[in-house]
Backbone as a ProteinNet text record, in pm:
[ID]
protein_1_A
[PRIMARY]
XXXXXXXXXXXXXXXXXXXXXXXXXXXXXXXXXXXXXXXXXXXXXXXXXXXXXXXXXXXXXXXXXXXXXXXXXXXXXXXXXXXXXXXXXXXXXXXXXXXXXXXXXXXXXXXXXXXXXXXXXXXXXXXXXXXXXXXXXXXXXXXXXXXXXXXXXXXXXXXXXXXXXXXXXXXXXXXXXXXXXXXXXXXXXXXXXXXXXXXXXXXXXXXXXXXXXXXXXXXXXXXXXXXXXXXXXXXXXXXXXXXXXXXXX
[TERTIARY]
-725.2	-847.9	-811.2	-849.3	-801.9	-964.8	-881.2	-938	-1035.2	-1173.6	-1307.8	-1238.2	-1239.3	-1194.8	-1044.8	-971.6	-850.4	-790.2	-686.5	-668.2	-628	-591.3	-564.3	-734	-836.5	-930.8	-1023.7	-1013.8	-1039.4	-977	-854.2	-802.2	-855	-835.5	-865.2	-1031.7	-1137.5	-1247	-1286.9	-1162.3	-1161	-1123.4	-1003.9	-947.6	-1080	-1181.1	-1235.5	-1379.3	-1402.3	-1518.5	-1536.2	-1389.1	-1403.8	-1483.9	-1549.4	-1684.5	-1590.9	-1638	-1566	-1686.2	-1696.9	-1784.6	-1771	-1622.4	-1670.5	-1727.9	-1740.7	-1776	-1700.9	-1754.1	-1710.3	-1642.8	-1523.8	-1492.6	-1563	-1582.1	-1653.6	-1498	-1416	-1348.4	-1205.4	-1146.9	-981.2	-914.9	-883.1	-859.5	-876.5	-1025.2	-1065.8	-1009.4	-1022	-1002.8	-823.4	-759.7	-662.1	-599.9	-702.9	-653.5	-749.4	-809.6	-908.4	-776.4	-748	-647.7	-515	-454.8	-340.6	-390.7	-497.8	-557.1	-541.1	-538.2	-551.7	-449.2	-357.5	-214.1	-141.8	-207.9	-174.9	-178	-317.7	-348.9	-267.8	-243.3	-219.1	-52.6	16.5	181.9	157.7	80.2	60.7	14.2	-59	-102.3	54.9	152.5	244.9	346.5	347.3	430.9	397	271.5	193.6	77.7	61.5	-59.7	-168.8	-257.4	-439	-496.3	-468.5	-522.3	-434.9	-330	-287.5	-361.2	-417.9	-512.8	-624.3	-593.9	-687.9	-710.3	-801.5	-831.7	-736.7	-667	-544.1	-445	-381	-276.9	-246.9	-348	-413.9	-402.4	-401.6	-428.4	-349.7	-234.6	-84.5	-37.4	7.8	79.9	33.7	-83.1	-132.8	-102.5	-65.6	-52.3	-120.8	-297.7	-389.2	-469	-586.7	-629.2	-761.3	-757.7	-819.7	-991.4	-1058.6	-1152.7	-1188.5	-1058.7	-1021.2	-1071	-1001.1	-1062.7	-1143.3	-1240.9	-1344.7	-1495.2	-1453	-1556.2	-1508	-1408.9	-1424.4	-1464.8	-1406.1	-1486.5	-1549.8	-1666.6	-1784.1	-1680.2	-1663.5	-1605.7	-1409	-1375.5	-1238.7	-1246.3	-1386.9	-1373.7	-1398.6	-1487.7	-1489.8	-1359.8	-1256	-1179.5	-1040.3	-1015.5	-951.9	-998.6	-1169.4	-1185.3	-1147.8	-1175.8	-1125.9	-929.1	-880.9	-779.2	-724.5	-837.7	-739.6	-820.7	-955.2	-996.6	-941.9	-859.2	-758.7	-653.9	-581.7	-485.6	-517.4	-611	-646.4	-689.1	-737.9	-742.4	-641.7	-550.7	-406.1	-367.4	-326.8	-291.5	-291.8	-492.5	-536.9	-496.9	-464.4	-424	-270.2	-196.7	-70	-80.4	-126.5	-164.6	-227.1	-287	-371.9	-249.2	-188.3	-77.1	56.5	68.5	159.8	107.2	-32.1	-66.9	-97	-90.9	-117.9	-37.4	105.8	238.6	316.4	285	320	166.1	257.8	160.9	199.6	339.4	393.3	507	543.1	655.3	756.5	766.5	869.9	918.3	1074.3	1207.2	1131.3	1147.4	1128	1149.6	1298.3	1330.2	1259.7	1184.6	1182.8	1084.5	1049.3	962.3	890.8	721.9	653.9	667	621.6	619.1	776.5	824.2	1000.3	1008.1	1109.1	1158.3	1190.8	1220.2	1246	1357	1463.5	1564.2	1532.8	1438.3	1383.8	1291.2	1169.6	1114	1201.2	1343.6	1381.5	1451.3	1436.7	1563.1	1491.5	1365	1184.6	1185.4	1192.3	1151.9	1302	1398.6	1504.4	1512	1450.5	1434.6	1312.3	1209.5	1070.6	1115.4	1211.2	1267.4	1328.1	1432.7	1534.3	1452.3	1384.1	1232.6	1161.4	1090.7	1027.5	1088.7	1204	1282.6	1346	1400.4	1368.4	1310.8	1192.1	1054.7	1020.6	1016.8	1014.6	1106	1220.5	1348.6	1341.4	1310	1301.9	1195.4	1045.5	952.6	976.1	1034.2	1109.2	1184.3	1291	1393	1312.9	1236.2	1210.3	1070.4	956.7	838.1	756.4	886.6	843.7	722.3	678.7	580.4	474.6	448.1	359.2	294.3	417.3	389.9	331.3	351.5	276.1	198.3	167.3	-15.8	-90.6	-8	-82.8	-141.5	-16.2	-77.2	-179.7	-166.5	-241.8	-382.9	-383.9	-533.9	-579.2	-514.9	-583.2	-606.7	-566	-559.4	-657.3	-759.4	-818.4	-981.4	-963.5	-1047.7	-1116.3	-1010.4	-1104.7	-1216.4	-1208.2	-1281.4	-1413.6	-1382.8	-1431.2	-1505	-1651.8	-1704.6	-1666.4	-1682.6	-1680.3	-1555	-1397.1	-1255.8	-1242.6	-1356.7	-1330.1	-1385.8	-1464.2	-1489.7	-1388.7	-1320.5	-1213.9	-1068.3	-1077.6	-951.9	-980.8	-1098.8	-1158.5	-1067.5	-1151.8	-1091.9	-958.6	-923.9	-773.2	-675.2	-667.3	-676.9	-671.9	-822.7	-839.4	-799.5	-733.4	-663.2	-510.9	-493	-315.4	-334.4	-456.4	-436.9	-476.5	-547.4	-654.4	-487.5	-435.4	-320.1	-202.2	-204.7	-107.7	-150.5	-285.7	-384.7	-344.8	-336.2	-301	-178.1	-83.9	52.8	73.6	-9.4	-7	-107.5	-189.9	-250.7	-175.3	-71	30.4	106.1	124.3	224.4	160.8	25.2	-41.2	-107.5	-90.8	-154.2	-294.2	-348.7	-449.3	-541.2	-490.4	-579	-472.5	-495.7	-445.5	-466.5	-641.3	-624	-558.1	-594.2	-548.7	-426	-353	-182.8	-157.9	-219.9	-222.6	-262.5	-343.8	-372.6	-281.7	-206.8	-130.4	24.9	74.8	182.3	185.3	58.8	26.8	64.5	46	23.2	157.3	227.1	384.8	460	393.5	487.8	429.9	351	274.5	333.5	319.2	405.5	590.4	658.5	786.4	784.1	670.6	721.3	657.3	571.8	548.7	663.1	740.6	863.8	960.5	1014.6	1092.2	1066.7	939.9	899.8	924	934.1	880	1055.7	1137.3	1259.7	1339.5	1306.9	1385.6	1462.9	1464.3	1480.9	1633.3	1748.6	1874.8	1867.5	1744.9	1732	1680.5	1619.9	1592.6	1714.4	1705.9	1788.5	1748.2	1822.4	1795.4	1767.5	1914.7	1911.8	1753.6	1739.8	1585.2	1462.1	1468.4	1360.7	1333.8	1470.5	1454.5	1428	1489.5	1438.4	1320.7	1233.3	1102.7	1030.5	1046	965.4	1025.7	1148.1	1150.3	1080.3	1081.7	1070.3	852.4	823.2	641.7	646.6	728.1	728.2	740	844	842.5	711.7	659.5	486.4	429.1	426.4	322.1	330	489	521.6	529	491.9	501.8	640.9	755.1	906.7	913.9	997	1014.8	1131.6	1186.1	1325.7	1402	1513	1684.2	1750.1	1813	1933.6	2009.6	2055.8	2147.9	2086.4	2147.7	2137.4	2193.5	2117.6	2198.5	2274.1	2368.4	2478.2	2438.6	2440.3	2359.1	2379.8	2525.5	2573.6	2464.8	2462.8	2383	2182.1	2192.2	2004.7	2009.3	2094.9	2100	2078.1	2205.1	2212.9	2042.6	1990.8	1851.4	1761.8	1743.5	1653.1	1633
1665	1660.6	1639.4	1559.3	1496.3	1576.4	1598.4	1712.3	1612	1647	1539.1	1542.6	1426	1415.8	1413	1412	1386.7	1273.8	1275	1078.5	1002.2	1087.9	1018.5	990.9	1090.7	1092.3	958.5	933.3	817.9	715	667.3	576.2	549.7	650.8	613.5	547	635.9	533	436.8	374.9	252.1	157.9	221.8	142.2	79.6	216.6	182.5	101.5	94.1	45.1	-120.9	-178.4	-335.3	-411.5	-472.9	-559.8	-708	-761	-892.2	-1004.5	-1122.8	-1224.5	-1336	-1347	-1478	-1442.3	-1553.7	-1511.4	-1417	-1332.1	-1187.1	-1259.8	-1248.3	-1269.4	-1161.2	-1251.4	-1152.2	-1125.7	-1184.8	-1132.5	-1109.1	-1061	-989.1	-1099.9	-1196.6	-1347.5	-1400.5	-1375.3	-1498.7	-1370.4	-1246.9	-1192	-1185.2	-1199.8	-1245.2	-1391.5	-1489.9	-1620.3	-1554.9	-1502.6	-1508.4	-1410.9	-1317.7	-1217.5	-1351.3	-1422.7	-1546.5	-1635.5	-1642.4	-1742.2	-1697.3	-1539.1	-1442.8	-1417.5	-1405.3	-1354.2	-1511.1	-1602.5	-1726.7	-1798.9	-1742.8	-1758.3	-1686.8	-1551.4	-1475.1	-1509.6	-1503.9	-1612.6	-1699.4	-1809	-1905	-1859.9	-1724.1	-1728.4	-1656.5	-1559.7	-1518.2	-1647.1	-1722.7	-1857.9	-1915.8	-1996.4	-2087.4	-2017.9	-1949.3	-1900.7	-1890.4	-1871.4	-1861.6	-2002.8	-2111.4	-2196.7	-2341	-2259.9	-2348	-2309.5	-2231.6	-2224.7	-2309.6	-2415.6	-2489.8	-2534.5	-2509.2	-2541.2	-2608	-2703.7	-2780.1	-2705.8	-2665.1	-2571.6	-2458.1	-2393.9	-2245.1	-2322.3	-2396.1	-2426.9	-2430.1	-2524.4	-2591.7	-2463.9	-2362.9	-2235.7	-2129.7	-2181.2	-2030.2	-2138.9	-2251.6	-2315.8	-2314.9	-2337.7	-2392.1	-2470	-2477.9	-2664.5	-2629.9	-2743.9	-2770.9	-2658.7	-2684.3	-2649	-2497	-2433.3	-2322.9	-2235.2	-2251.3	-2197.2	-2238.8	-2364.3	-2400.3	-2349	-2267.6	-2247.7	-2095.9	-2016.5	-1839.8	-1833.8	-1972	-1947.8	-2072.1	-2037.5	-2175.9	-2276.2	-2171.3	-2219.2	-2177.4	-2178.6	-2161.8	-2032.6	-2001.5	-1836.6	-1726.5	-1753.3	-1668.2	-1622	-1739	-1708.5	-1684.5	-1663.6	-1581.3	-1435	-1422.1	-1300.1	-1202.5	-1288.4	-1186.8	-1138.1	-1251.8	-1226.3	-1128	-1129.3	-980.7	-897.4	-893.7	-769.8	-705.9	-821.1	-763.7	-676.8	-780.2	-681.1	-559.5	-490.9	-414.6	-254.6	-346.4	-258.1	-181.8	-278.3	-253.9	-154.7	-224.3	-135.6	10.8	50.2	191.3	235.6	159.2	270.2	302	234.1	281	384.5	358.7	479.9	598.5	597.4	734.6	820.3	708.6	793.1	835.9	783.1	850.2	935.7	926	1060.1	1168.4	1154.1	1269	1364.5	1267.7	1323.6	1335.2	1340.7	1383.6	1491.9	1609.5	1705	1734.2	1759.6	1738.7	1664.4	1628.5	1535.1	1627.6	1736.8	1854.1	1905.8	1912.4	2008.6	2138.8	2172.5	2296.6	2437.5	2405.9	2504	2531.2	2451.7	2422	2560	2604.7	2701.4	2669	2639.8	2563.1	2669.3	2785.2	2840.5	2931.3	2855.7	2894.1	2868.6	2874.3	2873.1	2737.5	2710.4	2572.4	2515.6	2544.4	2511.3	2502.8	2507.2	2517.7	2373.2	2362.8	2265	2127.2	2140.4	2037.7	2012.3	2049.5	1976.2	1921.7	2006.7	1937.2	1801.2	1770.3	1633.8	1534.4	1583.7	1513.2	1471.1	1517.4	1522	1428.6	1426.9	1341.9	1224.8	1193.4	1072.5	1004.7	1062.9	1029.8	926.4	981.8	997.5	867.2	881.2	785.2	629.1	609.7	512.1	426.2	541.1	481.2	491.8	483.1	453.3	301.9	238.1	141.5	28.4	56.9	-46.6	-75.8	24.9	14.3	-40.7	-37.3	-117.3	-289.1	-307.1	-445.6	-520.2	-433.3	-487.2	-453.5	-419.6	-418.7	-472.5	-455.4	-488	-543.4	-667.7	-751.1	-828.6	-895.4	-975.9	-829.1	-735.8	-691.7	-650	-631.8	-639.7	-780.7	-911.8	-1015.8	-1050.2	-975.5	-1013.3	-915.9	-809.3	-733.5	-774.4	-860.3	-895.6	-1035.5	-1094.2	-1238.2	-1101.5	-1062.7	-1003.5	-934.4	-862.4	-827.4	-961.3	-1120.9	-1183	-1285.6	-1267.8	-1343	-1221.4	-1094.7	-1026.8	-1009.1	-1110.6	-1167.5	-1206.6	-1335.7	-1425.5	-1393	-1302.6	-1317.6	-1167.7	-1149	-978.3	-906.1	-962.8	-885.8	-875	-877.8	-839.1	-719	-713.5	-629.5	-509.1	-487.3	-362	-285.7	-419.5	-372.7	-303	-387	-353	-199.2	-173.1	-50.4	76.5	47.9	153	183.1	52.3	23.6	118.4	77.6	167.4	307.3	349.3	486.2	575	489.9	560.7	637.2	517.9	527.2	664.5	654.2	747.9	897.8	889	1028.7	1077.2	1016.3	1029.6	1167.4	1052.4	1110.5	1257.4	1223.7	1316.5	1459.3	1490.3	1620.7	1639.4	1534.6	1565	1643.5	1599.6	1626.6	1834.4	1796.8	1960.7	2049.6	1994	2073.4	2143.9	2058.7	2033.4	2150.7	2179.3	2233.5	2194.8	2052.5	1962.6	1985.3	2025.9	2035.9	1877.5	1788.3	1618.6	1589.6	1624.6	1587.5	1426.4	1384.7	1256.4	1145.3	1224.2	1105.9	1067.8	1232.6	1175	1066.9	1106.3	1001.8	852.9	811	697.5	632.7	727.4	707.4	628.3	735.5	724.3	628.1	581.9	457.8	356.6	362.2	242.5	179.8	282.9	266.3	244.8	271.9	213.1	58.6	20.4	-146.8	-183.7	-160.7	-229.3	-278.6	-149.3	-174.5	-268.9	-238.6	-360.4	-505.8	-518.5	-665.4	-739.4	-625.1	-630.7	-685.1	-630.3	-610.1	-765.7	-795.1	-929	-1049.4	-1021.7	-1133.9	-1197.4	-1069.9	-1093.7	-1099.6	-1017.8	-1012.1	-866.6	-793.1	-642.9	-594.8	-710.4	-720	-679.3	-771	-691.3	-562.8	-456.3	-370.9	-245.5	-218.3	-103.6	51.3	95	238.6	351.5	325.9	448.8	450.7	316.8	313.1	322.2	332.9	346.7	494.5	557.5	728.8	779.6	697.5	750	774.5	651.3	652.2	764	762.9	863.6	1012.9	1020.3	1133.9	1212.2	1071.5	1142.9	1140.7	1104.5	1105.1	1263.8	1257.5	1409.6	1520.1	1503.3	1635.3	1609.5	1525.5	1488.8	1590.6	1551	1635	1739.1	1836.4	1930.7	2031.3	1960.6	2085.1	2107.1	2025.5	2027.7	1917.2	1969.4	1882.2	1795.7	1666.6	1611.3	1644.4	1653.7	1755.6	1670	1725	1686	1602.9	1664.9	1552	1599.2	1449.7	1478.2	1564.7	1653.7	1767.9	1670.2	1781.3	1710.1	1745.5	1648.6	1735.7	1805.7	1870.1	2013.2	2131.8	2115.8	2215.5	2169.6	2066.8	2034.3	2142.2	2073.5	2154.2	2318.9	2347	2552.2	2561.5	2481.2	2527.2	2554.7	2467.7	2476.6	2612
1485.1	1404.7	1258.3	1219.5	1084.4	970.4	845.6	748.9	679.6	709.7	629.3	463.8	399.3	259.1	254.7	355.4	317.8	340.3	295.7	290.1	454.9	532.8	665.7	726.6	674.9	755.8	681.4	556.1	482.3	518.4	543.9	629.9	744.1	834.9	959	949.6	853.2	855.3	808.2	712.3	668.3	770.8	851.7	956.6	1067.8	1127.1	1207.1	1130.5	1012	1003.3	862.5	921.9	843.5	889	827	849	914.9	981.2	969.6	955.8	889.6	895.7	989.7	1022.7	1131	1287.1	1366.9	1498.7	1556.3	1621.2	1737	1796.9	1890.4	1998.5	2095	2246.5	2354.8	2402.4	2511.2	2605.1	2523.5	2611	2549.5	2492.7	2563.1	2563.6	2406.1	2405.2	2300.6	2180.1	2167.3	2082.4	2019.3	2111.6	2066.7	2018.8	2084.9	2010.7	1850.4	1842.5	1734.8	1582.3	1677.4	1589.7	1597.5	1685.7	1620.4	1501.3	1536.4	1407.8	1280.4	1254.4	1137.1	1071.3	1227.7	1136.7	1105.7	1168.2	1121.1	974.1	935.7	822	723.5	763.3	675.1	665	739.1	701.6	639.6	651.5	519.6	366.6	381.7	222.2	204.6	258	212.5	183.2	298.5	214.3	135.8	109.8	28.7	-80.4	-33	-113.7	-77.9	-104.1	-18.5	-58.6	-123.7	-135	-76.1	51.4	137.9	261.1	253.2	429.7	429.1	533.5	593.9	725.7	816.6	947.8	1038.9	966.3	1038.2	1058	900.8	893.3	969.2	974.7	1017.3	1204.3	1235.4	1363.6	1410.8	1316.5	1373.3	1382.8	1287	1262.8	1366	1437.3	1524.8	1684.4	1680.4	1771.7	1905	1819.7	1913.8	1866.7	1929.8	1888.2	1784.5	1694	1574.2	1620.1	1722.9	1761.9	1765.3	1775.3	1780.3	1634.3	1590	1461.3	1391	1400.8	1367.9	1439.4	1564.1	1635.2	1597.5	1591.7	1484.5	1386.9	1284.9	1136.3	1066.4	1058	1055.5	899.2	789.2	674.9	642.3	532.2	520.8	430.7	349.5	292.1	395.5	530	628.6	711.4	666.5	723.8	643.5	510.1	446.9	408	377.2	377.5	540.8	641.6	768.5	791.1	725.5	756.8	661.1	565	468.1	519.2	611.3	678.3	746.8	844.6	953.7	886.8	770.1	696.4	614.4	585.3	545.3	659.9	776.7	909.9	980.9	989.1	1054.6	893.5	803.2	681	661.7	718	624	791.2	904.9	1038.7	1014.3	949.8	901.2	811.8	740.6	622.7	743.9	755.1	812.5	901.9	984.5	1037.8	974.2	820	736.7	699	651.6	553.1	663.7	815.3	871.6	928.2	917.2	941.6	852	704.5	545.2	498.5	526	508	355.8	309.5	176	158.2	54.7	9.5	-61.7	-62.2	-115.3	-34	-103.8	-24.8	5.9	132.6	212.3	118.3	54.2	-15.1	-155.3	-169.7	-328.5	-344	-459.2	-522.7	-643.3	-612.8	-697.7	-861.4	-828.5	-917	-974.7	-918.3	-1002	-1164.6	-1160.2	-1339.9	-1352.4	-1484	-1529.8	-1457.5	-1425.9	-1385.9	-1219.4	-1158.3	-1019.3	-1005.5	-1114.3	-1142.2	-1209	-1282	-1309.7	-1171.6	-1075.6	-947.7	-890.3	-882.9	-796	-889	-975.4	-1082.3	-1088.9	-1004.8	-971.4	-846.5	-760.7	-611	-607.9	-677.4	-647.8	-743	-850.5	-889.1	-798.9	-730.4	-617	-527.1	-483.6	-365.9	-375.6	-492	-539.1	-562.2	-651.3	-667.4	-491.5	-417.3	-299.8	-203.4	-249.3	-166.1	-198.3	-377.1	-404.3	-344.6	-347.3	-317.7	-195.8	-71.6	38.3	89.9	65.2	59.1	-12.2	-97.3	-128.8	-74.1	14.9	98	258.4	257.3	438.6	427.5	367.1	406.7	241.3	196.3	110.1	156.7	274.7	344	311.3	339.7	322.9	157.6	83	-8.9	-81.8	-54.9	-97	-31.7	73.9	104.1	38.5	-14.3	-72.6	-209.6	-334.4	-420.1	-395.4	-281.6	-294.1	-258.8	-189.1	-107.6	-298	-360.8	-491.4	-567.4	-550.6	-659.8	-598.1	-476.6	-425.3	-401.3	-428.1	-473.1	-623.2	-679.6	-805.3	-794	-703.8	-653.3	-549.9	-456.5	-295.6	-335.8	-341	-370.7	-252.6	-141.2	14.1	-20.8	-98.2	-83.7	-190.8	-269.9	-377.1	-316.4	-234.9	-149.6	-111	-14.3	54.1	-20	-162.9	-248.8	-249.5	-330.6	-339.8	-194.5	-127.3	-58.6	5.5	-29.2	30.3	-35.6	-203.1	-295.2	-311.7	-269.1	-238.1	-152.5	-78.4	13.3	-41.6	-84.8	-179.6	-224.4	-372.2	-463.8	-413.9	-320.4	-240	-171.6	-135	-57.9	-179	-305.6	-415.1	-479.6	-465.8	-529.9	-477.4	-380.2	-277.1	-282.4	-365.4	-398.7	-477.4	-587.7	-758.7	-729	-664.1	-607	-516.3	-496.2	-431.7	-578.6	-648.2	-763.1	-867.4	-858.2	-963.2	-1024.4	-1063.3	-1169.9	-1179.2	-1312.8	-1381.9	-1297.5	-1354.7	-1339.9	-1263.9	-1135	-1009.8	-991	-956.1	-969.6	-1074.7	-1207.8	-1269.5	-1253.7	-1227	-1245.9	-1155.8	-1019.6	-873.8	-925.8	-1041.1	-1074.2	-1152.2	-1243.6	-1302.7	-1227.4	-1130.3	-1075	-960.2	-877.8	-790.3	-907.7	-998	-1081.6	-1157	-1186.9	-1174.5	-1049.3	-977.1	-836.1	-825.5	-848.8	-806	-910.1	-1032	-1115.6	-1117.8	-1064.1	-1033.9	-889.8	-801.9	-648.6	-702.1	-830.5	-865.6	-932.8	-1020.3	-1094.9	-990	-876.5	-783.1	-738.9	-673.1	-624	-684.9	-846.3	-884.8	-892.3	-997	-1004.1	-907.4	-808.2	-703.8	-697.6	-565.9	-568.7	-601.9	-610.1	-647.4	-836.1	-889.2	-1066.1	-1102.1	-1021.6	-1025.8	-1029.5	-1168.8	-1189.9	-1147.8	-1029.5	-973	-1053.7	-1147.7	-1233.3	-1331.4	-1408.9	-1498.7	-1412.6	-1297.4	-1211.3	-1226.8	-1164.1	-1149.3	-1305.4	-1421.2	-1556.4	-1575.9	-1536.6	-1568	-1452	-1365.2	-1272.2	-1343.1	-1350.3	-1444.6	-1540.6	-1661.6	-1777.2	-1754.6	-1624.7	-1571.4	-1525	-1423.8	-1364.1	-1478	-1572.4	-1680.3	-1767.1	-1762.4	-1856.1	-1770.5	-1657.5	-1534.6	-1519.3	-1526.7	-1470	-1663.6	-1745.2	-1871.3	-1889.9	-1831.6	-1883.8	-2006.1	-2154.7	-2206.7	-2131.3	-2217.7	-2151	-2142.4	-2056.3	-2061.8	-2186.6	-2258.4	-2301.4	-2235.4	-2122.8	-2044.1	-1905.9	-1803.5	-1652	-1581.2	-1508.1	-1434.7	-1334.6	-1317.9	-1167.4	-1085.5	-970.7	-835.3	-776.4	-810.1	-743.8	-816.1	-939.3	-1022	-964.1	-929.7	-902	-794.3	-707	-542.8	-515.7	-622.9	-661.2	-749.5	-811.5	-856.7	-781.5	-655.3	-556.3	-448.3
[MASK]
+++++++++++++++++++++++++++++++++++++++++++++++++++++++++++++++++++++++++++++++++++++++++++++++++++++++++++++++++++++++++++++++++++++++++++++++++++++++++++++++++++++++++++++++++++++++++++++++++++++++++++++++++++++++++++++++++++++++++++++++++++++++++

């Protein structure tokens, strides 16, 4: 039983309730040529962009006949807005089953209300954490990450995608939000808006340059010197050694 207002239970009803605009498929059959057509599309906007999907393309790449996807989607916006519906569906059901099996993101041992030297290993441990969470999302599920920015950069455009950004979104931060309220934080959400927003920024960074220019150590700096903002620690002097983080915890 998933907790009303919490972020798996917001997922999961994002998951179950995407609108789609083109034709329904009736039988199992057609619904899966209908879902090849989608993820068809959607490999081309990650290779080409969203303004390489066209009926032919989309046909050849899902390798069925022209008729095929002209009889699921009457036009070519019915059928980029579905295919980021689909990706957004599948998406918030991934999400729902992370956020329901991440009850917290803190060492077992840790002690929220410890002393400074307890809270600086917690803000070394959620740098650690964080930095590779980014890198690893770059190097394994780069494709998902650039449908992610084409689906925000085609929600400029498309109102029915800006819904979807919306809650897609809300899921992320509702997710962080219960982090930061674990944490104590006064402006729980904002920090969550804050710190989503440094992570999209470092995986656009990561994408654009490539995840080989991304420096580990300035990654964990910056989540650092966010966490001691959040947590009421000024900056250390110097970096603890992780024998000394470890004995803090």
């Amino acid at each position: 039983m998933l907790a009303e207002g919490s972020a798996a239970h917001l997922a999961s009803a994002v998951a179950e309730n995407v609108q789609y605009h083109g034709r329904k498929a009736i039988r199992r059959r057609s619904e899966a040529r209908r879902q090849a057509i989608l993820d068809a599309a959607l490999r081309i906007i990650i290779r080409e962009g969203v303004r390489a999907v066209r009926h032919r393309a989309v046909a050849a790449e899902a390798e069925v006949p022209l008729s095929a996807t002209t009889y699921y989607f009457k036009d070519i916006s019915d059928l980029i807005t579905d295919t980021f519906a689909l990706y957004v569906e599948r998406s918030a059901a991934r999400l729902a089953e992370f956020w329901q099996g991440t009850h917290v993101l803190l060492p077992d041992s840790v002690e929220l209300d410890g002393g400074v030297a307890s809270r600086r290993a917690l803000v070394e441990h959620i740098s650690v954490l964080l930095s590779e969470y980014v890198l690893t999302q770059l190097d394994q599920n780069r494709q998902e990450l650039l449908a992610d920015q084409a689906f925000r950069q085609e929600a400029l455009r498309n109102p029915h995608l800006a819904t979807l950004v919306c809650q897609h979104r809300e899921i992320l931060v509702r997710g962080v939000t219960h982090f930061f309220e674990l944490l104590g934080s006064p402006r729980p959400q904002q920090d969550a808006t804050l710190l989503t927003g440094i992570i999209s920024q470092m995986e656009y960074q990561g994408l654009l340059d490539g995840v080989g220019c991304l420096d580990a150590g300035e990654m964990q700096a910056v989540f650092r010197r966010y966490m001691h903002l959040v947590l009421g620690l000024s900056a250390p002097d110097s970096v603890h050694a992780p024998s000394e983080l470890a004995a803090a915890v």
